[in-house]
Coordinates of C-alpha atoms in Angstrom, one line a residue:
Chain A
M268 CA 112.0 129.7 115.7
L269 CA 110.1 127.9 118.4
F270 CA 108.4 125.9 115.6
L271 CA 111.7 124.6 114.4
A272 CA 113.1 123.7 117.8
P273 CA 111.3 120.4 118.4
V274 CA 112.4 119.0 115.0
M275 CA 116.0 120.1 115.5
V276 CA 116.0 118.5 119.0
V277 CA 114.4 115.3 117.9
L278 CA 116.5 114.9 114.7
G279 CA 119.6 115.9 116.6
A280 CA 118.9 113.2 119.2
V281 CA 117.8 110.3 117.0
A282 CA 119.8 111.0 113.8
V283 CA 122.8 113.4 114.2
F284 CA 123.9 112.2 117.6
P285 CA 123.8 108.5 116.8
I286 CA 125.7 108.9 113.5
L287 CA 128.4 110.9 115.3
Y288 CA 128.5 108.5 118.2
S289 CA 128.8 105.7 115.7
L290 CA 131.9 107.3 114.3
Y291 CA 133.3 107.7 117.8
I292 CA 132.6 104.0 118.6
S293 CA 134.3 102.9 115.4
F294 CA 137.6 104.1 116.8
F295 CA 137.3 101.8 119.8
S296 CA 137.4 98.1 120.3
V297 CA 134.0 97.6 121.9
K298 CA 133.1 94.0 122.6
L299 CA 130.2 93.1 124.7
T300 CA 132.0 89.9 125.7
R301 CA 134.3 92.0 127.7
P302 CA 132.2 95.0 128.7
N303 CA 134.6 96.7 131.0
R304 CA 137.5 97.2 128.7
T305 CA 137.0 99.3 125.5
P306 CA 140.5 100.4 124.4
F307 CA 141.0 103.1 121.8
V308 CA 142.3 101.5 118.6
G309 CA 142.3 104.5 116.2
L310 CA 141.7 103.4 112.6
K311 CA 142.4 99.8 113.3
N312 CA 138.7 98.7 112.8
Y313 CA 138.8 100.3 109.4
T314 CA 142.2 99.0 108.3
D315 CA 141.2 95.5 109.5
L316 CA 138.1 95.7 107.4
L317 CA 139.9 96.8 104.3
G318 CA 142.2 93.8 104.6
D319 CA 139.3 91.4 105.3
A320 CA 138.3 89.1 102.4
A321 CA 135.0 88.3 104.0
F322 CA 134.1 92.0 104.2
W323 CA 135.0 92.5 100.5
S324 CA 133.0 89.5 99.3
A325 CA 130.0 90.9 101.3
V326 CA 130.5 94.2 99.6
W327 CA 130.6 92.5 96.3
R328 CA 127.4 90.6 97.0
T329 CA 125.7 93.8 98.0
V330 CA 126.8 95.4 94.8
S331 CA 125.6 92.5 92.6
F332 CA 122.3 92.4 94.5
S333 CA 121.8 96.1 94.0
L334 CA 122.7 96.1 90.3
V335 CA 120.4 93.2 89.5
S336 CA 117.5 94.6 91.6
V337 CA 117.8 98.2 90.5
S338 CA 118.0 97.5 86.8
A339 CA 115.1 95.1 87.0
I340 CA 113.1 97.7 89.0
A341 CA 113.9 100.4 86.4
V342 CA 112.9 98.3 83.4
I343 CA 109.7 96.9 84.9
A344 CA 108.6 100.2 86.4
L345 CA 109.2 101.9 83.1
L346 CA 107.0 99.4 81.3
V347 CA 104.3 99.6 83.9
S348 CA 104.3 103.4 84.0
L349 CA 104.0 103.5 80.2
L350 CA 101.0 101.1 80.5
L351 CA 99.3 103.1 83.2
N352 CA 99.8 106.3 81.3
Q353 CA 97.4 105.0 78.7
E354 CA 93.7 105.4 78.9
F355 CA 91.9 102.0 79.1
R356 CA 89.1 100.4 81.1
G357 CA 90.3 99.0 84.4
R358 CA 93.2 101.4 84.6
R359 CA 92.1 102.8 88.0
I360 CA 91.6 99.3 89.5
L361 CA 95.0 98.3 88.2
S362 CA 96.7 101.3 89.8
T363 CA 95.0 100.5 93.1
I364 CA 96.0 96.9 93.2
L365 CA 99.5 98.0 92.3
L366 CA 99.7 99.5 95.8
V367 CA 99.4 96.0 97.4
P368 CA 103.1 95.0 97.3
W369 CA 104.1 98.5 98.4
A370 CA 101.8 98.3 101.5
I371 CA 102.6 94.9 102.9
P372 CA 105.4 94.6 105.5
Y373 CA 108.8 93.4 104.3
V374 CA 108.7 90.5 106.7
A375 CA 105.3 89.3 105.4
N376 CA 106.7 89.7 101.9
A377 CA 109.7 87.6 102.9
L378 CA 107.4 84.9 104.5
M379 CA 105.3 84.8 101.3
W380 CA 108.3 84.3 99.0
K381 CA 109.9 81.8 101.3
W382 CA 106.7 79.8 101.0
I383 CA 106.6 80.2 97.2
Y384 CA 110.2 79.1 96.8
D385 CA 109.8 76.2 99.3
S386 CA 111.6 73.2 97.9
S387 CA 109.0 70.6 99.0
Y388 CA 105.6 72.2 98.7
G389 CA 106.1 75.7 97.2
A390 CA 104.1 77.3 94.4
L391 CA 107.1 77.9 92.2
N392 CA 107.9 74.2 92.0
G393 CA 104.2 73.3 91.7
L394 CA 103.7 75.7 88.8
L395 CA 106.8 74.8 86.9
Y396 CA 106.0 71.1 87.4
Q397 CA 102.4 71.4 86.2
L398 CA 103.6 73.4 83.2
D399 CA 106.2 70.6 82.5
F400 CA 109.1 72.9 82.7
I401 CA 110.7 70.7 85.3
D402 CA 110.2 67.0 85.9
K403 CA 111.0 67.0 89.6
Y404 CA 110.8 69.5 92.4
M405 CA 114.0 71.6 92.7
V406 CA 115.8 73.4 95.4
W407 CA 115.6 77.2 95.0
L408 CA 116.8 79.3 97.9
G409 CA 119.1 76.5 98.9
D410 CA 121.0 76.7 95.6
Q411 CA 124.0 79.0 95.8
D412 CA 123.7 80.2 92.2
K413 CA 120.1 81.2 92.5
T414 CA 119.7 82.6 96.0
L415 CA 120.7 86.2 95.3
F416 CA 118.5 86.4 92.2
L417 CA 115.5 84.9 94.0
I418 CA 115.9 87.4 96.9
A419 CA 116.3 90.2 94.3
N420 CA 113.0 89.1 92.7
A421 CA 111.2 89.4 96.1
F422 CA 112.8 92.9 96.5
V423 CA 111.8 94.0 93.0
W424 CA 108.2 92.8 93.4
K425 CA 107.9 95.0 96.5
E426 CA 109.7 98.1 95.1
V427 CA 108.2 98.3 91.6
P428 CA 105.0 100.0 92.7
L429 CA 106.8 103.0 94.3
A430 CA 109.1 103.3 91.3
T431 CA 106.2 103.2 88.9
I432 CA 104.3 105.9 90.8
L433 CA 107.3 108.2 90.7
L434 CA 107.9 107.6 87.0
L435 CA 104.3 108.3 86.2
V436 CA 104.7 111.8 87.5
S437 CA 107.4 112.6 85.0
L438 CA 105.3 110.9 82.2
K439 CA 102.3 113.0 83.1
S440 CA 104.4 116.2 83.1
I441 CA 105.2 115.8 79.4
P442 CA 103.1 118.4 77.5
A443 CA 100.9 116.8 74.9
D444 CA 102.0 119.5 72.3
L445 CA 105.4 117.8 72.2
Y446 CA 103.8 114.7 70.9
S447 CA 101.6 116.4 68.4
A448 CA 104.6 118.4 67.2
A449 CA 106.6 115.3 66.8
R450 CA 103.7 113.6 64.9
V451 CA 103.5 116.5 62.5
D452 CA 107.2 116.2 61.9
G453 CA 106.5 112.6 60.9
A454 CA 108.0 110.8 63.9
T455 CA 107.1 107.2 64.3
V456 CA 105.9 105.8 67.6
W457 CA 109.4 104.5 68.4
Q458 CA 111.0 107.9 67.5
R459 CA 108.5 109.7 69.6
F460 CA 109.3 107.4 72.5
V461 CA 113.1 107.8 72.1
H462 CA 113.2 111.6 71.4
V463 CA 110.3 112.9 73.5
T464 CA 109.3 110.5 76.2
L465 CA 112.7 109.2 77.4
P466 CA 114.5 112.6 77.6
A467 CA 111.5 114.0 79.6
M468 CA 111.7 111.1 82.0
K469 CA 115.3 111.5 82.7
P470 CA 115.1 113.5 86.0
G471 CA 112.4 111.2 87.4
F472 CA 114.4 108.2 86.3
M473 CA 117.5 109.4 88.0
L474 CA 115.7 109.9 91.2
V475 CA 114.1 106.4 91.1
M476 CA 117.5 104.8 90.4
I477 CA 119.2 106.7 93.2
Y478 CA 116.5 106.1 95.7
E479 CA 116.2 102.4 94.9
T480 CA 119.9 101.9 95.0
M481 CA 120.0 103.4 98.5
M482 CA 117.2 101.0 99.5
A483 CA 118.9 98.0 97.9
I484 CA 122.3 98.7 99.5
R485 CA 120.9 98.8 103.0
H486 CA 118.3 96.1 102.7
F487 CA 118.2 93.6 105.5
D488 CA 114.8 92.1 106.2
L489 CA 114.6 89.7 103.2
F490 CA 118.1 88.4 103.9
F491 CA 117.2 87.8 107.6
V492 CA 114.0 85.8 106.9
L493 CA 114.8 84.1 103.6
T494 CA 118.3 82.8 104.0
E495 CA 120.2 84.3 107.0
G496 CA 123.1 84.9 104.6
G497 CA 123.1 81.3 103.3
P498 CA 123.4 78.9 101.8
G499 CA 127.1 78.9 102.7
S500 CA 127.7 82.6 102.3
A501 CA 125.8 83.0 99.0
S502 CA 123.6 85.8 100.3
H503 CA 126.0 87.1 103.0
V504 CA 125.6 90.8 102.0
L505 CA 127.0 93.8 103.8
S506 CA 123.9 94.5 105.9
W507 CA 123.9 90.9 107.1
H508 CA 127.6 91.1 107.7
I509 CA 127.1 94.1 110.0
Y510 CA 124.3 92.3 111.8
V511 CA 126.4 89.2 112.4
E512 CA 129.5 91.1 113.4
T513 CA 127.5 93.3 115.8
F514 CA 124.9 91.1 117.4
R515 CA 126.3 87.6 117.0
N516 CA 130.0 88.3 117.4
L517 CA 129.1 91.2 119.7
S518 CA 131.9 93.3 118.2
F519 CA 130.3 96.7 118.3
G520 CA 133.5 98.6 117.2
S521 CA 133.9 97.0 113.9
G522 CA 130.1 96.8 113.4
A523 CA 130.1 100.6 113.8
A524 CA 133.0 101.0 111.4
M525 CA 131.2 98.9 108.8
S526 CA 127.9 100.7 109.1
Y527 CA 129.8 103.9 108.9
L528 CA 131.4 102.9 105.6
L529 CA 127.9 102.0 104.4
A530 CA 126.5 105.4 105.5
I531 CA 129.3 107.2 103.6
A532 CA 128.7 105.2 100.5
T533 CA 125.0 106.1 100.8
F534 CA 125.8 109.8 101.3
A535 CA 128.0 109.9 98.3
L536 CA 125.2 108.4 96.3
S537 CA 122.5 110.6 97.8
Y538 CA 124.3 113.8 97.1
L539 CA 122.5 114.1 93.8
F540 CA 119.2 113.0 95.4
I541 CA 119.5 115.7 98.1
R542 CA 120.5 118.3 95.5
T543 CA 117.5 117.5 93.3
L544 CA 115.1 117.6 96.1
G545 CA 116.6 120.6 97.8
R546 CA 116.4 122.7 94.7
K547 CA 112.7 122.5 94.5
L548 CA 112.1 123.8 98.0
Chain B
M178 CA 87.6 120.1 44.9
T179 CA 86.4 119.3 41.4
D180 CA 89.4 117.2 40.5
M181 CA 89.2 115.1 43.6
P182 CA 89.2 111.5 42.4
N183 CA 86.2 109.4 43.2
T184 CA 88.2 106.6 44.6
P185 CA 91.1 107.4 46.9
P186 CA 94.5 106.5 45.7
A187 CA 95.8 103.1 46.6
D188 CA 98.4 104.3 49.2
A189 CA 95.7 106.2 51.1
I190 CA 93.6 103.0 51.5
D191 CA 96.8 101.3 52.6
Y192 CA 97.5 104.1 55.1
R193 CA 94.1 103.9 56.6
R194 CA 94.1 100.2 56.9
R195 CA 97.6 100.3 58.5
Q196 CA 96.3 102.9 61.0
K197 CA 93.4 100.6 61.9
I198 CA 95.7 97.6 62.3
A199 CA 98.1 99.7 64.4
R200 CA 95.2 100.7 66.7
I201 CA 94.1 97.1 67.1
V202 CA 97.6 96.0 67.9
Q203 CA 97.9 98.8 70.4
R204 CA 94.7 97.8 72.2
L205 CA 95.8 94.2 72.2
V206 CA 99.2 95.1 73.7
I207 CA 97.5 97.2 76.4
V208 CA 95.0 94.4 77.3
V209 CA 97.7 91.7 77.4
S210 CA 100.1 93.8 79.5
A211 CA 97.4 94.8 81.9
I212 CA 96.5 91.2 82.5
V213 CA 100.2 90.2 82.9
L214 CA 100.6 93.0 85.4
A215 CA 97.6 92.1 87.4
I216 CA 98.8 88.5 87.6
Y217 CA 102.3 89.6 88.5
V218 CA 101.0 91.6 91.4
L219 CA 98.2 89.4 92.7
A220 CA 99.4 85.9 92.1
P221 CA 101.9 85.7 95.0
V222 CA 99.4 87.3 97.4
S223 CA 96.6 85.0 96.3
W224 CA 98.8 81.9 96.9
L225 CA 99.5 83.2 100.4
V226 CA 95.8 83.7 101.1
S227 CA 94.8 80.4 99.5
S228 CA 97.4 78.5 101.7
A229 CA 96.1 80.2 104.8
F230 CA 92.7 78.6 104.3
Q231 CA 94.1 75.0 103.7
T232 CA 94.5 72.3 106.2
E233 CA 98.0 71.1 106.9
A234 CA 97.2 67.8 105.1
E235 CA 96.1 69.7 102.0
I236 CA 98.9 72.2 102.0
V237 CA 101.6 69.5 101.5
S238 CA 100.0 68.0 98.4
I239 CA 102.1 67.7 95.3
P240 CA 101.3 69.5 93.0
P241 CA 99.8 72.2 95.2
H242 CA 96.1 72.9 95.3
W243 CA 95.7 76.4 94.0
I244 CA 92.2 76.7 95.4
P245 CA 91.6 74.8 98.6
D246 CA 89.3 71.7 98.2
E247 CA 88.0 72.1 101.7
P248 CA 88.6 75.7 102.9
T249 CA 89.1 75.9 106.6
L250 CA 89.3 78.6 109.2
R251 CA 91.2 76.3 111.5
N252 CA 94.5 78.3 111.2
F253 CA 92.9 81.5 112.2
E254 CA 91.0 79.8 115.0
A255 CA 94.3 78.6 116.3
I256 CA 95.7 82.1 116.3
F257 CA 92.7 83.6 118.1
T258 CA 92.4 80.9 120.6
A259 CA 96.1 80.4 121.2
G260 CA 95.9 82.3 124.5
D261 CA 93.6 79.6 126.1
S262 CA 95.4 76.5 124.9
E263 CA 97.8 74.6 127.1
P264 CA 101.5 75.6 126.8
V265 CA 103.4 73.4 124.4
T266 CA 105.8 71.1 126.2
Y267 CA 108.1 68.4 125.1
E268 CA 105.4 65.9 125.9
T269 CA 102.5 67.5 124.2
R270 CA 104.7 68.3 121.2
S271 CA 106.1 64.8 120.8
G272 CA 102.5 63.5 121.0
T273 CA 101.9 64.9 117.6
D274 CA 103.5 63.5 114.5
P275 CA 106.5 65.7 113.9
A276 CA 106.8 64.6 110.3
A277 CA 103.3 66.1 109.6
G278 CA 104.7 69.5 110.6
D279 CA 101.3 70.1 112.2
F280 CA 102.7 72.2 114.9
I281 CA 101.5 75.5 116.3
P282 CA 104.3 77.2 118.3
S283 CA 103.5 78.2 121.9
T284 CA 104.5 81.8 121.0
A285 CA 101.3 81.8 118.8
K286 CA 99.5 83.3 121.8
N287 CA 101.7 86.4 121.5
L288 CA 100.5 87.1 118.0
L289 CA 97.5 89.3 119.0
P290 CA 99.4 91.1 121.8
S291 CA 102.2 91.8 119.2
M292 CA 99.6 93.3 116.9
L293 CA 98.5 95.5 119.8
N294 CA 102.2 96.5 120.4
S295 CA 102.5 97.4 116.7
L296 CA 99.3 99.4 116.9
I297 CA 100.4 101.4 120.0
V298 CA 103.9 102.1 118.6
A299 CA 102.5 103.2 115.3
T300 CA 99.9 105.5 116.9
L301 CA 102.4 107.2 119.2
V302 CA 104.9 107.7 116.3
V303 CA 102.1 109.3 114.2
I304 CA 101.1 111.7 117.0
L305 CA 104.7 112.7 117.7
N306 CA 105.4 113.2 114.0
L307 CA 102.5 115.6 113.7
L308 CA 103.4 117.5 116.8
V309 CA 107.1 117.8 115.8
G310 CA 107.0 117.9 112.0
V311 CA 104.1 120.1 111.1
P312 CA 105.1 123.3 112.9
A313 CA 108.6 122.9 111.5
A314 CA 107.3 122.5 108.0
Y315 CA 105.2 125.6 108.5
A316 CA 108.1 127.6 109.7
I317 CA 110.3 126.5 106.8
A318 CA 107.6 127.1 104.2
K319 CA 106.1 130.4 105.4
I320 CA 108.6 132.2 107.6
R321 CA 111.8 133.7 106.0
F322 CA 114.6 133.4 108.4
W323 CA 118.3 133.1 108.5
G324 CA 119.4 129.5 108.1
R325 CA 116.2 128.4 106.3
N326 CA 118.1 126.6 103.5
A327 CA 120.5 125.1 106.0
S328 CA 117.5 123.6 107.8
V329 CA 116.1 122.2 104.6
Y330 CA 119.3 120.4 103.8
F331 CA 119.7 119.3 107.4
I332 CA 116.4 117.5 107.2
L333 CA 117.1 116.0 103.8
I334 CA 120.4 114.7 105.0
T335 CA 118.8 113.0 108.0
R336 CA 116.4 111.4 105.5
V337 CA 119.1 109.4 103.7
I338 CA 120.9 108.1 106.8
P339 CA 120.6 104.3 106.5
D340 CA 118.7 102.7 109.4
I341 CA 121.4 100.1 109.7
A342 CA 124.0 102.7 110.5
L343 CA 121.9 103.8 113.5
V344 CA 121.6 100.4 115.0
V345 CA 124.9 100.2 116.9
P346 CA 124.8 103.6 118.6
F347 CA 121.0 103.2 119.3
F348 CA 121.6 99.9 120.9
L349 CA 124.4 101.1 123.2
V350 CA 122.4 104.2 124.3
I351 CA 119.2 102.4 124.8
R352 CA 120.9 99.7 126.8
K353 CA 122.5 102.3 129.0
L354 CA 119.2 104.0 129.5
G355 CA 117.7 100.7 130.5
M356 CA 115.1 100.9 127.8
L357 CA 115.8 97.6 126.0
D358 CA 112.6 95.7 125.4
T359 CA 110.3 98.6 125.9
L360 CA 107.8 100.1 123.4
G361 CA 109.3 103.5 124.2
S362 CA 112.6 102.6 122.6
L363 CA 110.8 101.8 119.4
V364 CA 108.7 105.0 119.4
I365 CA 111.8 107.1 119.8
T366 CA 114.0 105.4 117.2
Y367 CA 111.2 105.3 114.7
L368 CA 111.1 109.1 114.8
A369 CA 114.5 109.0 113.0
I370 CA 113.0 107.2 110.0
T371 CA 109.7 109.0 109.8
V372 CA 110.1 112.7 110.8
P373 CA 112.3 113.8 107.9
F374 CA 109.7 112.4 105.4
T375 CA 106.8 114.1 107.3
V376 CA 108.5 117.5 107.3
F377 CA 109.5 117.2 103.7
I378 CA 105.9 116.4 102.5
M379 CA 104.4 119.1 104.7
I380 CA 106.8 121.8 103.5
Q381 CA 105.8 121.1 99.9
Y382 CA 102.1 121.3 100.7
F383 CA 102.4 124.5 102.7
E384 CA 104.5 126.1 100.0
G385 CA 101.7 125.5 97.6
L386 CA 99.3 127.5 99.8
P387 CA 99.4 131.3 99.1
D388 CA 101.5 133.5 101.4
E389 CA 98.6 136.0 101.5
L390 CA 96.7 133.5 103.7
D391 CA 99.5 133.8 106.3
K392 CA 99.6 137.6 106.0
A393 CA 95.8 138.0 106.3
A394 CA 95.7 135.8 109.4
R395 CA 98.5 137.8 110.9
V396 CA 96.8 141.1 110.1
D397 CA 93.7 139.8 111.8
G398 CA 95.7 139.4 114.9
C399 CA 96.5 135.7 114.8
S400 CA 99.8 134.6 116.3
R401 CA 101.9 132.3 114.2
L402 CA 100.6 129.3 116.1
Q403 CA 97.0 130.4 115.6
A404 CA 97.6 131.0 111.9
L405 CA 98.9 127.5 111.6
I406 CA 96.1 125.9 113.6
K407 CA 93.2 127.9 112.3
V408 CA 94.1 128.6 108.7
F409 CA 96.7 126.2 107.5
L410 CA 95.8 122.9 109.1
P411 CA 92.2 122.8 107.9
L412 CA 93.4 123.5 104.4
S413 CA 96.1 120.8 104.5
L414 CA 93.9 117.9 105.5
P415 CA 94.8 115.8 102.4
S416 CA 98.5 116.0 103.1
L417 CA 98.0 115.4 106.8
V418 CA 96.1 112.2 105.9
A419 CA 99.0 111.2 103.7
V420 CA 101.5 111.9 106.5
V421 CA 99.5 109.9 109.0
L422 CA 99.3 106.9 106.6
F423 CA 103.0 106.8 105.7
T424 CA 104.1 107.2 109.3
F425 CA 101.7 104.5 110.4
L426 CA 102.7 102.1 107.7
A427 CA 106.4 102.7 108.2
S428 CA 106.1 101.9 111.9
W429 CA 103.8 99.0 111.4
N430 CA 106.2 97.4 108.9
E431 CA 109.5 98.3 110.5
F432 CA 111.7 95.3 111.3
L433 CA 115.4 96.0 111.8
L434 CA 115.2 98.3 114.8
A435 CA 112.5 96.2 116.5
L436 CA 114.7 93.1 116.0
M437 CA 117.5 94.8 117.9
F438 CA 115.6 96.3 120.8
T439 CA 112.8 93.9 121.6
Q440 CA 113.2 90.6 123.5
T441 CA 110.0 89.5 125.0
S442 CA 106.3 89.7 124.3
A443 CA 106.3 93.0 126.3
S444 CA 107.6 94.9 123.3
Q445 CA 107.7 92.5 120.3
T446 CA 105.9 93.9 117.3
L447 CA 104.1 91.8 114.7
P448 CA 107.0 91.6 112.1
I449 CA 109.3 90.3 114.9
L450 CA 106.9 87.5 115.8
L451 CA 106.3 86.6 112.2
A452 CA 110.0 86.4 111.6
S453 CA 110.5 84.1 114.6
F454 CA 107.9 81.7 113.2
T455 CA 109.6 81.5 109.9
S456 CA 112.9 80.5 111.4
D457 CA 111.3 77.5 113.1
F458 CA 111.2 74.6 110.7
T459 CA 108.7 72.6 112.6
V460 CA 106.0 75.3 112.5
S461 CA 102.9 74.3 110.5
F462 CA 102.9 75.9 107.0
S463 CA 99.2 76.7 107.1
F464 CA 99.5 78.4 110.4
L465 CA 102.5 80.4 109.2
N466 CA 100.5 81.6 106.1
A467 CA 97.5 82.5 108.3
A468 CA 99.8 84.6 110.5
G469 CA 101.2 86.2 107.3
V470 CA 97.7 87.0 106.1
L471 CA 96.9 88.7 109.4
A472 CA 100.0 90.9 109.0
V473 CA 99.2 91.8 105.4
V474 CA 95.5 92.6 105.7
P475 CA 95.6 95.9 107.8
P476 CA 98.1 97.7 105.7
V477 CA 96.6 96.6 102.4
I478 CA 93.1 97.7 103.4
V479 CA 94.6 101.1 104.5
A480 CA 96.4 101.4 101.1
I481 CA 93.4 100.6 99.1
V482 CA 90.9 102.8 101.0
F483 CA 93.3 105.8 101.0
E484 CA 94.8 105.2 97.6
R485 CA 94.4 108.8 96.4
Y486 CA 96.1 110.3 99.4
I487 CA 98.9 107.8 99.3
V488 CA 99.7 108.4 95.6
S489 CA 99.6 112.1 95.9
G490 CA 101.8 112.0 99.1
L491 CA 104.3 109.6 97.5
T492 CA 104.7 111.8 94.4
A493 CA 105.0 115.0 96.6
G494 CA 107.6 113.2 98.7
A495 CA 110.0 112.3 96.0
V496 CA 109.8 113.9 92.6
K497 CA 109.2 117.3 91.2
G498 CA 105.4 117.3 91.1

């Protein structure tokens, strides 16, 4: 029991207490601009949010960002894991360099893509120009219609390695007999993929999707460095909204309420995640 | 076998040829996709590295120079000697041509100290993770006690709490404790995002070790603690390495919490400083890229050297292995 005590104390202090305290704060109007008066307002922070158009558009942007990113991650990671499941020369080197995006800090990743997307001297413009796809340099992150996709691209690039590694596990767990049996039955490559590979990957796939969705919903770093929610409010997602509300408007009560809604959304989503992981222990 | 024809039937030839073609196509697809993947992963990083070795004059050429004409270490020099240079004032700054963007911010001298801050925080977080997480994982994996399942779920739940939901309560508490702008605030809050993962990986590893080991050690008169230290820890070295690496990288890379709690160079970590450079439009691009390279190199070296441990740890940490 003594072994468990430190973990319970630590997680109680840095995880359980803050999340409960956050719930408590969300019932008050806490503004650092008037630190001495923090009246109890009940559910007002929440009802205000539900009626706030800016909040809903931030939610909508978070949802679109997550949908785009997670589906791209799923497709690319599936293809990459199928490739790395083959035997070929250079496979080991390839799996090693695949860890590079996973390892680099998100802020450095953001800095790198900001420079690539740079409208005056960036690599994206340079490349497209040299390949004759564009005849003059274009604005990328500054274009409202493109911003969210470009940020999603930076997110996908960084997340694909982890998703691939996780999918490879389920691929490797498929017994070779299943394939030989299917071949004896005269299944084509495509049929073997659809009827053997895909069903066997389903649990791993679910886990990747849930995990990456949780990461996408809460993601903050790229938005901070690449666009600060702009241009206009094109990348003003929920996590950015929470940051602005809390640390720029110094309205901690409604910031807490919003982050609480985000946590609840994550919990609902992670129910499956927890159940899958919990079952195996 | 007597009536086997001398020449195989036409469709058999066709079948064999088709198989051969299929094999060639398969190889081709593999080679092409391997090359595409390598480019996809490496091209963005190579561009960052290439830019870091260019002069400011070269970096603004249109179209860009993919490989520097005259590679220079000037940008790195600027970072490593920034401590000795004169502080940037309005006068010294306006002396340079602002349009050239050839400007090294005065906070550049904080870059190396911020790396040290990152290193200190990450090291402390690793140590605390091991002290707190490993015994708990041992208890959950090897001791049957009432509430074991509840503890597993408790730890899993703490693992999915989004960091951004912790920011507001953390900030208020840390401010009340007078710990804003200290490395301690980072060490404590980083435990929230690392400990659940550590416990989770270690539980799985300990479960894979036979219970008999535990029994044998106990029969020989070991206490629980001795059994853990003398029997289990030496056996679980690979997963300990994985845990150390993950915790270290997570702390080294963390941004959101550090952004909230740090204010000066006393506690600013590398990602914070890096982000502050990117928001200054006048900062020289080549300097910025050099700083980015410095932030990228340590974690990438760690990842490549310890690839085996990382992959096995990641797979143990998430999916049914």
